[in-house]
GROMACS .gro file of C-alpha atoms in nm:
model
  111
    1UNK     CA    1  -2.852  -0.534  -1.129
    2UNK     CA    2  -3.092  -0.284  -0.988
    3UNK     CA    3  -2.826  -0.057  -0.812
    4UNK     CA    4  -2.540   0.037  -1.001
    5UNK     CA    5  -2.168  -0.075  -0.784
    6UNK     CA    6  -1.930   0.199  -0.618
    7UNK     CA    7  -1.685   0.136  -0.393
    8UNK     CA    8  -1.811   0.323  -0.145
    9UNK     CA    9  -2.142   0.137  -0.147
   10UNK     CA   10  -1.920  -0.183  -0.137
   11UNK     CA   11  -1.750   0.012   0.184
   12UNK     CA   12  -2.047   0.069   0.355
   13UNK     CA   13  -2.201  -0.265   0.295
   14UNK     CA   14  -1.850  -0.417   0.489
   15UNK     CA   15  -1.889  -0.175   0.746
   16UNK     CA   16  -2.223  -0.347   0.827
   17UNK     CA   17  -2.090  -0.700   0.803
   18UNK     CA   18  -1.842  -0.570   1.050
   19UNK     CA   19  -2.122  -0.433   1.300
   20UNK     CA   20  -2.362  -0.674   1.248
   21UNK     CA   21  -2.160  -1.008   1.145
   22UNK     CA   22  -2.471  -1.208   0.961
   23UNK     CA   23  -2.427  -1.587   0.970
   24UNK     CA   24  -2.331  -1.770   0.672
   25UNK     CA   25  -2.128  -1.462   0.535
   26UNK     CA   26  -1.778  -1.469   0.412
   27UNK     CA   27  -1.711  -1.111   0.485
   28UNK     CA   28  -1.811  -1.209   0.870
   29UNK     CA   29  -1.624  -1.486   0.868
   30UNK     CA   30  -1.281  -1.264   0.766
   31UNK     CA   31  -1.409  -0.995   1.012
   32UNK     CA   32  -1.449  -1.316   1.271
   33UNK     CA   33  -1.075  -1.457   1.220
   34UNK     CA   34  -0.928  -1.085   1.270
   35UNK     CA   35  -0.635  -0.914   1.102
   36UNK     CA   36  -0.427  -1.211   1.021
   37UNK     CA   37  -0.647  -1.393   0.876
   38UNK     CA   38  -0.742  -1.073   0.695
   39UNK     CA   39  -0.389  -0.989   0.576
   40UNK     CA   40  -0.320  -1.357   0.459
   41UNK     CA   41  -0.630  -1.289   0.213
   42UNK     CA   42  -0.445  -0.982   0.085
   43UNK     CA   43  -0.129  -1.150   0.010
   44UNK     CA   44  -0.319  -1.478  -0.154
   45UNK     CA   45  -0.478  -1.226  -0.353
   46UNK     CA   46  -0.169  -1.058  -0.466
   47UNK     CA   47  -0.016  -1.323  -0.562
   48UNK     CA   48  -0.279  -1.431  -0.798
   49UNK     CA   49  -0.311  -1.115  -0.976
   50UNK     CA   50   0.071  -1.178  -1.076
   51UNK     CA   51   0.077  -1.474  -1.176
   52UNK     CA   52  -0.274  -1.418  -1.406
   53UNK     CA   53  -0.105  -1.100  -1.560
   54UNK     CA   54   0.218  -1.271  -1.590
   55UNK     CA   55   0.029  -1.526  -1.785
   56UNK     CA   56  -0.142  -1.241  -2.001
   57UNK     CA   57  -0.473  -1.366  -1.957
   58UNK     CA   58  -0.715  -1.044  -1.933
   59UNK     CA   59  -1.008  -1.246  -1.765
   60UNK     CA   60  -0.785  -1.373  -1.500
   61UNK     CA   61  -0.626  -1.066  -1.444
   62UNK     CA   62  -0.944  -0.885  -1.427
   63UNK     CA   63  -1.130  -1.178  -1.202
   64UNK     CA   64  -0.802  -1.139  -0.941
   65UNK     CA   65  -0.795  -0.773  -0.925
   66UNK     CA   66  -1.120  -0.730  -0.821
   67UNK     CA   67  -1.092  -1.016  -0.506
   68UNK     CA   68  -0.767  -0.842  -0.406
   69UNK     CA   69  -0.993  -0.496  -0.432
   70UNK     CA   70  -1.276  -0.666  -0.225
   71UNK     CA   71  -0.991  -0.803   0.041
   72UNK     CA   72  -0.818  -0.448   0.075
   73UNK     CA   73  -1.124  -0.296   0.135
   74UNK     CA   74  -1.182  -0.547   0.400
   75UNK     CA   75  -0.840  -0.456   0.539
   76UNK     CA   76  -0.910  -0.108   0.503
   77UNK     CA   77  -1.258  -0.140   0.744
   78UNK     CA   78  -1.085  -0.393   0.964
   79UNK     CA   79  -0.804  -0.116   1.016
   80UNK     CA   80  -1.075   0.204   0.980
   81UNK     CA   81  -0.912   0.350   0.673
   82UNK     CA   82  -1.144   0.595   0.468
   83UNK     CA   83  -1.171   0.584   0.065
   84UNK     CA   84  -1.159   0.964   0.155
   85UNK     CA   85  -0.861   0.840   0.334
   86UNK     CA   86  -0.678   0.682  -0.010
   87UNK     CA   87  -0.835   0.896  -0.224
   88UNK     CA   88  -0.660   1.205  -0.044
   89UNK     CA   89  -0.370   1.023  -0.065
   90UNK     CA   90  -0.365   0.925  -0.421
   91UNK     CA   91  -0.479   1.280  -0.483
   92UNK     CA   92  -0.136   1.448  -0.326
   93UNK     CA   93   0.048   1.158  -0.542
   94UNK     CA   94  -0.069   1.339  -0.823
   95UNK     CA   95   0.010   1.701  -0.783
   96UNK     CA   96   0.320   1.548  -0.673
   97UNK     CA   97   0.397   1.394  -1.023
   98UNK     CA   98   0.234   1.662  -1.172
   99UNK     CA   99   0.453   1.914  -1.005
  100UNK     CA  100   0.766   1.660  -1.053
  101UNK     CA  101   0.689   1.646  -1.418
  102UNK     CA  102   0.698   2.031  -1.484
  103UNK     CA  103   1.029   2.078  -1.267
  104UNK     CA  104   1.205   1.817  -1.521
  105UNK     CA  105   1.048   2.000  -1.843
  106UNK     CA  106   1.171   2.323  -1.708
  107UNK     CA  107   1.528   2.212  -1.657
  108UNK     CA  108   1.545   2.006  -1.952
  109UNK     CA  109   1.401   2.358  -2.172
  110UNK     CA  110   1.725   2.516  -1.967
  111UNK     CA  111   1.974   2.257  -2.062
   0.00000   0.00000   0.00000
């Protein structure tokens, strides 16, 4: 593999498929049935990555993740939603917990 994979190479690449819907492609083809169609993916997806790490089985678990990855990042195009977007999101999760974390040391220190 000549270029090394990020998501937001992966991103940009769906944004195109979006614009410029090449025949033949499954990423056109979601982008051509819509939201629904789009959103059904998600959930197939979903469901698959539970049952493989229900089942313990690594490979599986790893294989599933990364289609339901691939499908939310369609979803996330199909419904213009940044990886700055997440990422900023994710990012105020964490001083969050962070925050959280050193309230509940510093009351159980008082206790």
């Amino acid at each position: 593999m000549d270029e090394q994979f990020s998501y937001e190479g992966l991103y940009r690449l769906l944004e195109e498929r979006r614009a410029k819907r090449p025949e033949g492609s499954y990423t056109t083809y979601l982008f051509e049935k819509g939201l629904d169609k789009i959103l059904k993916k998600v959930g197939e997806e979903c469901t698959e990555v539970i049952i493989a790490a229900k089942d313990r089985d690594h490979k599986e678990t790893v294989y599933e993740l990364a289609d339901l990855a691939y499908h939310v990042l369609v979803l996330m195009v199909e419904a213009g939603i940044s990886l700055d977007e997440v990422r900023a999101e994710l990012a105020g999760r964490h001083v969050i917990d962070h925050k959280v974390k050193q309230e509940k040391m510093a009351s159980d220190q008082a206790e």
